mmCIF file of C-alpha atoms and ligand atoms in Angstrom:
data_model
loop_
_atom_site.group_PDB
_atom_site.id
_atom_site.type_symbol
_atom_site.label_atom_id
_atom_site.label_comp_id
_atom_site.label_asym_id
_atom_site.label_seq_id
_atom_site.Cartn_x
_atom_site.Cartn_y
_atom_site.Cartn_z
ATOM 1 C CA UNK A 13 45.946 -4.491 70.872
ATOM 2 C CA UNK A 14 49.325 -4.330 72.536
ATOM 3 C CA UNK A 15 52.528 -4.850 70.570
ATOM 4 C CA UNK A 16 54.009 -8.240 69.693
ATOM 5 C CA UNK A 17 57.493 -9.066 71.002
ATOM 6 C CA UNK A 18 57.969 -11.668 68.283
ATOM 7 C CA UNK A 19 57.914 -8.883 65.710
ATOM 8 C CA UNK A 20 61.366 -7.933 66.927
ATOM 9 C CA UNK A 21 64.705 -9.287 65.799
ATOM 10 C CA UNK A 22 67.276 -10.327 68.359
ATOM 11 C CA UNK A 23 69.097 -7.008 67.948
ATOM 12 C CA UNK A 24 65.874 -5.119 68.568
ATOM 13 C CA UNK A 25 65.083 -7.208 71.652
ATOM 14 C CA UNK A 26 68.591 -6.512 72.934
ATOM 15 C CA UNK A 27 68.031 -2.768 72.500
ATOM 16 C CA UNK A 28 64.681 -3.045 74.280
ATOM 17 C CA UNK A 29 66.256 -4.977 77.159
ATOM 18 C CA UNK A 30 68.921 -2.333 77.502
ATOM 19 C CA UNK A 31 66.342 0.454 77.487
ATOM 20 C CA UNK A 32 64.676 -1.268 80.461
ATOM 21 C CA UNK A 33 67.976 -1.106 82.325
ATOM 22 C CA UNK A 34 68.395 -4.882 82.320
ATOM 23 C CA UNK A 35 71.649 -6.775 81.843
ATOM 24 C CA UNK A 36 72.501 -7.864 78.321
ATOM 25 C CA UNK A 37 72.171 -11.605 78.968
ATOM 26 C CA UNK A 38 68.496 -11.090 79.774
ATOM 27 C CA UNK A 39 67.897 -10.358 76.102
ATOM 28 C CA UNK A 40 69.184 -13.831 75.212
ATOM 29 C CA UNK A 41 66.931 -15.419 77.855
ATOM 30 C CA UNK A 42 63.942 -13.509 76.568
ATOM 31 C CA UNK A 43 64.716 -14.347 72.947
ATOM 32 C CA UNK A 44 65.200 -18.043 73.617
ATOM 33 C CA UNK A 45 62.036 -18.257 75.672
ATOM 34 C CA UNK A 46 60.040 -16.593 72.923
ATOM 35 C CA UNK A 47 61.552 -18.803 70.244
ATOM 36 C CA UNK A 48 60.669 -21.862 72.332
ATOM 37 C CA UNK A 49 57.060 -20.769 71.964
ATOM 38 C CA UNK A 50 56.595 -19.787 75.606
ATOM 39 C CA UNK A 51 54.213 -17.128 76.748
ATOM 40 C CA UNK A 52 55.804 -14.116 78.329
ATOM 41 C CA UNK A 53 54.802 -15.117 81.865
ATOM 42 C CA UNK A 54 56.560 -18.493 81.475
ATOM 43 C CA UNK A 55 59.938 -17.070 80.458
ATOM 44 C CA UNK A 56 62.504 -16.936 83.285
ATOM 45 C CA UNK A 57 63.291 -13.221 83.409
ATOM 46 C CA UNK A 58 63.126 -10.907 86.447
ATOM 47 C CA UNK A 59 59.679 -10.015 87.694
ATOM 48 C CA UNK A 60 60.145 -6.285 87.144
ATOM 49 C CA UNK A 61 61.291 -6.792 83.564
ATOM 50 C CA UNK A 62 58.305 -8.985 82.803
ATOM 51 C CA UNK A 63 55.876 -6.498 84.312
ATOM 52 C CA UNK A 64 57.346 -3.658 82.277
ATOM 53 C CA UNK A 65 57.099 -5.729 79.091
ATOM 54 C CA UNK A 66 53.527 -6.790 79.832
ATOM 55 C CA UNK A 67 52.461 -3.160 79.986
ATOM 56 C CA UNK A 68 53.232 -2.783 76.305
ATOM 57 C CA UNK A 69 53.411 -6.268 74.829
ATOM 58 C CA UNK A 70 50.980 -9.147 74.463
ATOM 59 C CA UNK A 71 51.361 -12.054 76.862
ATOM 60 C CA UNK A 72 50.454 -14.622 74.184
ATOM 61 C CA UNK A 73 49.853 -13.166 70.720
ATOM 62 C CA UNK A 74 48.952 -16.493 69.072
ATOM 63 C CA UNK A 75 47.217 -19.212 71.088
ATOM 64 C CA UNK A 76 46.195 -22.644 69.822
ATOM 65 C CA UNK A 77 42.476 -22.985 70.506
ATOM 66 C CA UNK A 78 41.609 -26.242 68.759
ATOM 67 C CA UNK A 79 43.374 -29.070 66.990
ATOM 68 C CA UNK A 80 41.721 -31.477 64.562
ATOM 69 C CA UNK A 81 43.488 -34.599 63.375
ATOM 70 C CA UNK A 82 42.675 -36.185 60.040
ATOM 71 C CA UNK A 83 42.704 -39.910 59.285
ATOM 72 C CA UNK A 84 45.840 -39.288 57.223
ATOM 73 C CA UNK A 85 47.605 -37.676 60.208
ATOM 74 C CA UNK A 86 47.274 -34.107 58.955
ATOM 75 C CA UNK A 87 46.532 -31.719 61.794
ATOM 76 C CA UNK A 88 44.532 -28.574 61.475
ATOM 77 C CA UNK A 89 44.984 -25.802 64.044
ATOM 78 C CA UNK A 90 42.649 -23.021 64.966
ATOM 79 C CA UNK A 91 44.581 -20.117 66.472
ATOM 80 C CA UNK A 92 43.227 -17.153 68.349
ATOM 81 C CA UNK A 93 44.995 -13.813 68.124
ATOM 82 C CA UNK A 94 45.117 -11.354 71.007
ATOM 83 C CA UNK A 95 42.265 -9.296 69.548
ATOM 84 C CA UNK A 96 40.048 -12.362 69.264
ATOM 85 C CA UNK A 97 40.502 -12.871 65.524
ATOM 86 C CA UNK A 98 40.752 -16.484 64.427
ATOM 87 C CA UNK A 99 43.198 -17.889 61.903
ATOM 88 C CA UNK A 100 44.050 -21.402 60.860
ATOM 89 C CA UNK A 101 47.006 -23.516 59.928
ATOM 90 C CA UNK A 102 47.858 -27.064 58.948
ATOM 91 C CA UNK A 103 50.650 -29.466 59.822
ATOM 92 C CA UNK A 104 51.318 -32.183 57.249
ATOM 93 C CA UNK A 105 53.552 -35.214 57.783
ATOM 94 C CA UNK A 106 55.729 -36.293 54.903
ATOM 95 C CA UNK A 107 58.480 -38.874 54.820
ATOM 96 C CA UNK A 108 61.044 -36.071 55.033
ATOM 97 C CA UNK A 109 59.423 -34.389 58.025
ATOM 98 C CA UNK A 110 56.646 -32.038 58.958
ATOM 99 C CA UNK A 111 55.516 -29.081 56.943
ATOM 100 C CA UNK A 112 53.471 -26.310 58.481
ATOM 101 C CA UNK A 113 51.160 -24.125 56.459
ATOM 102 C CA UNK A 114 50.704 -20.645 57.955
ATOM 103 C CA UNK A 115 48.325 -17.741 57.394
ATOM 104 C CA UNK A 116 49.575 -14.252 56.596
ATOM 105 C CA UNK A 117 46.324 -12.283 56.902
ATOM 106 C CA UNK A 118 42.990 -12.629 58.644
ATOM 107 C CA UNK A 119 40.871 -13.368 55.577
ATOM 108 C CA UNK A 120 41.964 -12.238 52.123
ATOM 109 C CA UNK A 121 40.849 -9.676 49.575
ATOM 110 C CA UNK A 122 42.079 -11.299 46.380
ATOM 111 C CA UNK A 123 38.680 -12.830 45.677
ATOM 112 C CA UNK A 124 39.695 -16.092 43.936
ATOM 113 C CA UNK A 125 36.487 -17.891 43.051
ATOM 114 C CA UNK A 126 37.592 -21.297 44.340
ATOM 115 C CA UNK A 127 39.001 -20.181 47.674
ATOM 116 C CA UNK A 128 37.279 -20.126 51.059
ATOM 117 C CA UNK A 129 39.735 -17.645 52.619
ATOM 118 C CA UNK A 130 38.356 -14.794 50.638
ATOM 119 C CA UNK A 131 34.666 -15.336 51.455
ATOM 120 C CA UNK A 132 34.558 -12.613 54.100
ATOM 121 C CA UNK A 133 37.205 -10.349 52.577
ATOM 122 C CA UNK A 134 40.306 -9.207 54.405
ATOM 123 C CA UNK A 135 39.923 -8.330 58.077
ATOM 124 C CA UNK A 136 43.518 -7.315 58.766
ATOM 125 C CA UNK A 137 47.162 -8.123 58.117
ATOM 126 C CA UNK A 138 49.075 -10.321 60.531
ATOM 127 C CA UNK A 139 52.204 -8.861 62.066
ATOM 128 C CA UNK A 140 55.528 -10.631 61.492
ATOM 129 C CA UNK A 141 55.345 -12.031 65.017
ATOM 130 C CA UNK A 142 51.837 -13.348 64.555
ATOM 131 C CA UNK A 143 53.029 -15.320 61.544
ATOM 132 C CA UNK A 144 56.093 -16.627 63.388
ATOM 133 C CA UNK A 145 54.006 -17.302 66.511
ATOM 134 C CA UNK A 146 51.929 -19.896 64.629
ATOM 135 C CA UNK A 147 55.083 -21.921 63.975
ATOM 136 C CA UNK A 148 56.543 -21.525 67.449
ATOM 137 C CA UNK A 149 53.274 -22.580 69.090
ATOM 138 C CA UNK A 150 52.969 -25.679 66.916
ATOM 139 C CA UNK A 151 56.651 -26.590 67.265
ATOM 140 C CA UNK A 152 56.264 -26.455 71.033
ATOM 141 C CA UNK A 153 53.058 -28.450 71.056
ATOM 142 C CA UNK A 154 54.684 -31.128 68.910
ATOM 143 C CA UNK A 155 57.551 -31.453 71.365
ATOM 144 C CA UNK A 156 60.057 -29.608 69.200
ATOM 145 C CA UNK A 157 62.895 -27.518 70.619
ATOM 146 C CA UNK A 158 65.283 -25.077 69.040
ATOM 147 C CA UNK A 159 67.867 -27.808 68.566
ATOM 148 C CA UNK A 160 65.436 -30.412 67.340
ATOM 149 C CA UNK A 161 62.597 -28.809 65.528
ATOM 150 C CA UNK A 162 59.323 -30.615 65.064
ATOM 151 C CA UNK A 163 58.497 -28.321 62.145
ATOM 152 C CA UNK A 164 61.041 -28.580 59.341
ATOM 153 C CA UNK A 165 59.355 -26.823 56.455
ATOM 154 C CA UNK A 166 57.036 -23.881 56.211
ATOM 155 C CA UNK A 167 54.627 -22.936 53.446
ATOM 156 C CA UNK A 168 52.910 -19.557 53.272
ATOM 157 C CA UNK A 169 49.766 -21.041 51.818
ATOM 158 C CA UNK A 170 47.203 -20.500 54.529
ATOM 159 C CA UNK A 171 44.748 -17.637 54.474
ATOM 160 C CA UNK A 172 45.926 -14.367 53.034
ATOM 161 C CA UNK A 173 48.054 -13.100 50.179
ATOM 162 C CA UNK A 174 51.645 -12.809 51.476
ATOM 163 C CA UNK A 175 52.573 -10.021 49.061
ATOM 164 C CA UNK A 176 49.505 -8.009 50.098
ATOM 165 C CA UNK A 177 51.241 -7.858 53.508
ATOM 166 C CA UNK A 178 54.725 -7.406 52.119
ATOM 167 C CA UNK A 179 56.693 -5.700 54.905
ATOM 168 C CA UNK A 180 55.445 -7.984 57.660
ATOM 169 C CA UNK A 181 56.050 -11.099 55.601
ATOM 170 C CA UNK A 182 59.626 -10.102 54.757
ATOM 171 C CA UNK A 183 60.304 -9.279 58.398
ATOM 172 C CA UNK A 184 58.839 -12.653 59.356
ATOM 173 C CA UNK A 185 61.081 -14.458 56.855
ATOM 174 C CA UNK A 186 64.192 -12.774 58.264
ATOM 175 C CA UNK A 187 63.230 -13.614 61.845
ATOM 176 C CA UNK A 188 62.350 -17.183 60.871
ATOM 177 C CA UNK A 189 65.829 -17.906 59.552
ATOM 178 C CA UNK A 190 67.797 -15.864 62.100
ATOM 179 C CA UNK A 191 70.609 -17.688 63.868
ATOM 180 C CA UNK A 192 69.867 -18.643 67.457
ATOM 181 C CA UNK A 193 66.141 -18.698 66.838
ATOM 182 C CA UNK A 194 64.029 -21.423 65.250
ATOM 183 C CA UNK A 195 66.424 -21.027 62.334
ATOM 184 C CA UNK A 196 64.366 -22.343 59.428
ATOM 185 C CA UNK A 197 66.239 -21.603 56.231
ATOM 186 C CA UNK A 198 64.503 -19.931 53.267
ATOM 187 C CA UNK A 199 65.270 -23.082 51.284
ATOM 188 C CA UNK A 200 62.745 -24.861 53.483
ATOM 189 C CA UNK A 201 60.121 -22.186 52.947
ATOM 190 C CA UNK A 202 57.607 -21.858 50.108
ATOM 191 C CA UNK A 203 55.865 -18.562 49.561
ATOM 192 C CA UNK A 204 52.754 -18.728 47.420
ATOM 193 C CA UNK A 205 51.399 -15.639 45.699
ATOM 194 C CA UNK A 206 48.450 -15.123 43.381
ATOM 195 C CA UNK A 207 50.882 -13.069 41.291
ATOM 196 C CA UNK A 208 51.303 -9.515 42.584
ATOM 197 C CA UNK A 209 53.909 -8.575 40.005
ATOM 198 C CA UNK A 210 55.457 -5.412 41.550
ATOM 199 C CA UNK A 211 55.939 -7.183 44.896
ATOM 200 C CA UNK A 212 57.352 -10.259 43.171
ATOM 201 C CA UNK A 213 59.965 -8.045 41.539
ATOM 202 C CA UNK A 214 60.687 -6.207 44.741
ATOM 203 C CA UNK A 215 61.057 -9.511 46.526
ATOM 204 C CA UNK A 216 63.666 -10.672 44.030
ATOM 205 C CA UNK A 217 65.853 -7.811 45.281
ATOM 206 C CA UNK A 218 65.541 -8.871 48.949
ATOM 207 C CA UNK A 219 67.888 -11.780 48.286
ATOM 208 C CA UNK A 220 65.825 -14.365 50.164
ATOM 209 C CA UNK A 221 66.281 -17.682 48.316
ATOM 210 C CA UNK A 222 63.032 -19.499 49.067
ATOM 211 C CA UNK A 223 60.671 -21.525 46.902
ATOM 212 C CA UNK A 224 58.677 -18.892 45.084
ATOM 213 C CA UNK A 225 55.318 -20.342 44.151
ATOM 214 C CA UNK A 226 52.769 -18.687 41.917
ATOM 215 C CA UNK A 227 49.118 -19.647 41.722
ATOM 216 C CA UNK A 228 48.558 -19.888 37.995
ATOM 217 C CA UNK A 229 45.451 -22.083 37.637
ATOM 218 C CA UNK A 230 44.893 -21.060 33.988
ATOM 219 C CA UNK A 231 46.758 -20.950 30.693
ATOM 220 C CA UNK A 232 45.431 -17.711 29.217
ATOM 221 C CA UNK A 233 44.689 -14.328 30.784
ATOM 222 C CA UNK A 234 41.109 -14.575 29.637
ATOM 223 C CA UNK A 235 40.538 -17.889 31.369
ATOM 224 C CA UNK A 236 42.457 -16.784 34.421
ATOM 225 C CA UNK A 237 40.161 -13.778 34.849
ATOM 226 C CA UNK A 238 37.223 -16.135 35.232
ATOM 227 C CA UNK A 239 38.494 -17.506 38.539
ATOM 228 C CA UNK A 240 41.121 -14.979 39.690
ATOM 229 C CA UNK A 241 40.242 -11.266 39.785
ATOM 230 C CA UNK A 242 43.935 -10.385 40.111
ATOM 231 C CA UNK A 243 44.304 -11.446 36.458
ATOM 232 C CA UNK A 244 42.540 -8.205 35.526
ATOM 233 C CA UNK A 245 45.534 -6.351 36.932
ATOM 234 C CA UNK A 246 48.530 -8.448 35.851
ATOM 235 C CA UNK A 247 49.031 -10.685 32.844
ATOM 236 C CA UNK A 248 50.602 -14.118 32.767
ATOM 237 C CA UNK A 249 53.412 -12.645 30.640
ATOM 238 C CA UNK A 250 54.210 -10.120 33.387
ATOM 239 C CA UNK A 251 54.158 -12.888 35.978
ATOM 240 C CA UNK A 252 56.620 -14.968 33.945
ATOM 241 C CA UNK A 253 58.907 -11.963 33.607
ATOM 242 C CA UNK A 254 58.858 -11.425 37.378
ATOM 243 C CA UNK A 255 59.609 -15.133 37.898
ATOM 244 C CA UNK A 256 62.604 -14.824 35.592
ATOM 245 C CA UNK A 257 63.892 -11.931 37.642
ATOM 246 C CA UNK A 258 63.595 -14.017 40.802
ATOM 247 C CA UNK A 259 65.524 -16.831 39.161
ATOM 248 C CA UNK A 260 68.251 -14.481 37.950
ATOM 249 C CA UNK A 261 68.673 -12.938 41.392
ATOM 250 C CA UNK A 262 68.491 -16.070 43.532
ATOM 251 C CA UNK A 263 69.256 -19.015 41.249
ATOM 252 C CA UNK A 264 66.113 -20.689 42.562
ATOM 253 C CA UNK A 265 63.702 -22.306 40.179
ATOM 254 C CA UNK A 266 60.102 -21.239 40.694
ATOM 255 C CA UNK A 267 56.947 -23.255 41.072
ATOM 256 C CA UNK A 268 53.468 -22.934 39.658
ATOM 257 C CA UNK A 269 50.395 -24.092 41.479
ATOM 258 C CA UNK A 270 47.721 -25.414 39.175
ATOM 259 C CA UNK A 271 44.485 -26.560 40.796
ATOM 260 C CA UNK A 272 42.556 -28.821 38.461
ATOM 261 C CA UNK A 273 38.965 -27.618 38.204
ATOM 262 C CA UNK A 274 36.375 -29.747 36.446
ATOM 263 C CA UNK A 275 35.174 -28.195 33.180
ATOM 264 C CA UNK A 276 37.449 -25.184 33.624
ATOM 265 C CA UNK A 277 41.177 -25.801 33.179
ATOM 266 C CA UNK A 278 41.754 -29.547 33.138
ATOM 267 C CA UNK A 279 41.404 -30.676 29.484
ATOM 268 C CA UNK A 280 44.323 -32.096 27.526
ATOM 269 C CA UNK A 281 44.352 -28.855 25.507
ATOM 270 C CA UNK A 282 45.088 -27.028 28.753
ATOM 271 C CA UNK A 283 47.949 -29.374 29.546
ATOM 272 C CA UNK A 284 49.401 -28.700 26.100
ATOM 273 C CA UNK A 285 49.002 -24.949 26.359
ATOM 274 C CA UNK A 286 50.520 -24.989 29.826
ATOM 275 C CA UNK A 287 53.503 -26.950 28.535
ATOM 276 C CA UNK A 288 53.975 -24.497 25.657
ATOM 277 C CA UNK A 289 53.846 -21.581 28.089
ATOM 278 C CA UNK A 290 56.434 -23.047 30.460
ATOM 279 C CA UNK A 291 58.697 -24.977 28.094
ATOM 280 C CA UNK A 292 62.372 -24.386 28.808
ATOM 281 C CA UNK A 293 61.799 -22.364 31.943
ATOM 282 C CA UNK A 294 63.489 -23.259 35.243
ATOM 283 C CA UNK A 295 60.215 -24.156 36.889
ATOM 284 C CA UNK A 296 58.113 -26.929 38.340
ATOM 285 C CA UNK A 297 54.355 -27.424 38.258
ATOM 286 C CA UNK A 298 52.437 -28.550 41.318
ATOM 287 C CA UNK A 299 49.117 -29.979 40.309
ATOM 288 C CA UNK A 300 46.355 -30.460 42.828
ATOM 289 C CA UNK A 301 42.759 -31.485 42.387
ATOM 290 C CA UNK A 302 40.644 -28.593 43.565
ATOM 291 C CA UNK A 303 39.458 -29.117 47.102
ATOM 292 C CA UNK A 304 35.755 -28.560 46.921
ATOM 293 C CA UNK A 305 34.571 -25.620 48.988
ATOM 294 C CA UNK A 306 30.920 -25.803 49.934
ATOM 295 C CA UNK A 307 30.315 -22.096 49.433
ATOM 296 C CA UNK A 308 31.752 -22.175 45.900
ATOM 297 C CA UNK A 309 30.227 -24.149 43.061
ATOM 298 C CA UNK A 310 33.479 -25.336 41.524
ATOM 299 C CA UNK A 311 34.629 -28.923 41.651
ATOM 300 C CA UNK A 312 37.913 -30.717 41.381
ATOM 301 C CA UNK A 313 38.576 -33.238 38.640
ATOM 302 C CA UNK A 314 38.642 -36.958 39.343
ATOM 303 C CA UNK A 315 41.924 -38.694 40.062
ATOM 304 C CA UNK A 316 42.147 -40.235 36.585
ATOM 305 C CA UNK A 317 41.868 -36.895 34.793
ATOM 306 C CA UNK A 318 44.492 -35.467 37.105
ATOM 307 C CA UNK A 319 46.851 -38.362 36.333
ATOM 308 C CA UNK A 320 46.337 -37.892 32.603
ATOM 309 C CA UNK A 321 47.039 -34.185 32.913
ATOM 310 C CA UNK A 322 50.238 -34.961 34.777
ATOM 311 C CA UNK A 323 51.328 -37.544 32.205
ATOM 312 C CA UNK A 324 50.744 -35.158 29.323
ATOM 313 C CA UNK A 325 52.761 -32.397 30.977
ATOM 314 C CA UNK A 326 55.572 -34.828 31.713
ATOM 315 C CA UNK A 327 55.575 -36.136 28.140
ATOM 316 C CA UNK A 328 55.939 -32.582 26.946
ATOM 317 C CA UNK A 329 59.047 -32.111 29.064
ATOM 318 C CA UNK A 330 57.602 -30.179 31.987
ATOM 319 C CA UNK A 331 58.689 -31.049 35.515
ATOM 320 C CA UNK A 332 55.454 -31.659 37.394
ATOM 321 C CA UNK A 333 53.950 -33.513 40.330
ATOM 322 C CA UNK A 334 50.439 -34.195 41.478
ATOM 323 C CA UNK A 335 50.013 -33.385 45.126
ATOM 324 C CA UNK A 336 48.043 -35.707 47.301
ATOM 325 C CA UNK A 337 45.103 -33.930 48.804
ATOM 326 C CA UNK A 338 45.501 -34.160 52.556
ATOM 327 C CA UNK A 339 43.151 -33.482 55.414
ATOM 328 C CA UNK A 340 40.042 -33.125 53.270
ATOM 329 C CA UNK A 341 37.987 -34.642 56.107
ATOM 330 C CA UNK A 342 38.982 -31.816 58.467
ATOM 331 C CA UNK A 343 38.481 -28.782 56.229
ATOM 332 C CA UNK A 344 42.094 -28.831 55.085
ATOM 333 C CA UNK A 345 41.784 -26.256 52.312
ATOM 334 C CA UNK A 346 42.479 -22.561 52.811
ATOM 335 C CA UNK A 347 40.016 -20.780 55.006
ATOM 336 C CA UNK A 348 37.573 -23.646 55.381
ATOM 337 C CA UNK A 349 37.901 -23.993 59.127
ATOM 338 C CA UNK A 350 37.748 -20.318 59.923
ATOM 339 C CA UNK A 351 34.751 -19.909 57.610
ATOM 340 C CA UNK A 352 32.995 -22.672 59.519
ATOM 341 C CA UNK A 353 33.676 -21.018 62.872
ATOM 342 C CA UNK A 354 32.617 -17.590 61.806
ATOM 343 C CA UNK A 355 29.490 -19.109 60.283
ATOM 344 C CA UNK A 356 28.464 -20.474 63.678
HETATM 345 N N1 SAH B 405 47.294 -16.106 48.460
HETATM 346 C C1 SAH B 405 48.313 -17.021 48.086
HETATM 347 C C2 SAH B 405 48.533 -18.152 49.064
HETATM 348 C C3 SAH B 405 47.346 -18.859 49.664
HETATM 349 S S1 SAH B 405 46.554 -20.167 48.896
HETATM 350 C C4 SAH B 405 48.084 -17.544 46.705
HETATM 351 O O1 SAH B 405 47.077 -17.203 46.108
HETATM 352 O O2 SAH B 405 48.925 -18.253 46.179
HETATM 353 C C5 SAH B 405 47.622 -21.488 48.592
HETATM 354 C C6 SAH B 405 47.214 -22.229 47.315
HETATM 355 O O3 SAH B 405 45.970 -22.926 47.454
HETATM 356 C C7 SAH B 405 47.028 -21.281 46.144
HETATM 357 O O4 SAH B 405 47.638 -21.841 45.025
HETATM 358 C C8 SAH B 405 45.514 -21.239 45.991
HETATM 359 O O5 SAH B 405 45.140 -20.830 44.722
HETATM 360 C C9 SAH B 405 45.155 -22.661 46.326
HETATM 361 N N2 SAH B 405 43.757 -22.902 46.683
HETATM 362 C C10 SAH B 405 42.865 -22.079 47.252
HETATM 363 N N3 SAH B 405 41.686 -22.681 47.404
HETATM 364 C C11 SAH B 405 41.828 -23.924 46.934
HETATM 365 C C12 SAH B 405 40.966 -25.044 46.822
HETATM 366 N N4 SAH B 405 39.713 -24.981 47.213
HETATM 367 N N5 SAH B 405 41.470 -26.179 46.277
HETATM 368 C C13 SAH B 405 42.756 -26.254 45.863
HETATM 369 N N6 SAH B 405 43.619 -25.248 45.957
HETATM 370 C C14 SAH B 405 43.158 -24.081 46.474
#
């Protein structure tokens, strides 16, 4: 595979432009073209400059191959990378705008029992530019520009564990919010991790104030180990400590994802234990009924149980919401679409 221009910051693109003997303003043209989601051949730069770049850099590192639209308006995208690998993403419409869910790896090696992304293990990490490219391609397709973005919020909740691809993800986050680019602020970004404690702590020191989200899905280490292998490595106590560090460094409250799984973590006792665990912490709980994945024999709870769980948490003083499940008719959950394609 050739290199990816979108991995570079503006300063790095400027240095590259200079090394090609081109005038400085060409760097701005190149940068803006890339940020508009254009392929290299469609960016108005001199022919010789383009040819030189094409020798080393991909023409189109992330291409939209298919788009599926759900009854509820959610769109699911299948992207193809330059080496032929497939990844997926989702665009959800909310009253406050559109939120795009991006992948950070091809596959995943965390092995969560309820997740389709991990079925075939991890194939490779995405580069920073391959993560950004998903957003730029969708923004362009949706008619967005750099002044008026079609994508307002970004969640790193597609396939992959962001902190298992730490350097590229941090580089992506810096390029995502850079002035003059697509300029999406960390405050409009949620990063979800299964709880890689050392990286969570390291990330606190980066000073990137986003919405740090941790996939908890259980109230004790023992129960967590049943569905999340990573719980054998790090305890819930260590995760909470890392969350505290993030809060101290950034002033941002953190969020816990809790997928309600029938017969596993969704009894009233669990709601009470969860409340006891989180009481008084600057956090929020996002409940979601598990999206059933055909290859896994775990099921989500019914809507009523989910509502009761939410009510109990709220009664006990925990800030919580129940997320609507969107796009379930188009394989909306992590890794479902890619798994289907690879299966063919
Ligand atoms: N690797 C990261 C981010 C990707 S998954 C993480 O583990 O947080 C984004 C969220 O979707 C996580 O909370 C994950 O646990 C959850 N998830 C995965 N499969 C799911 C399913 N079938 N139904 C509901 N949530 C699921």
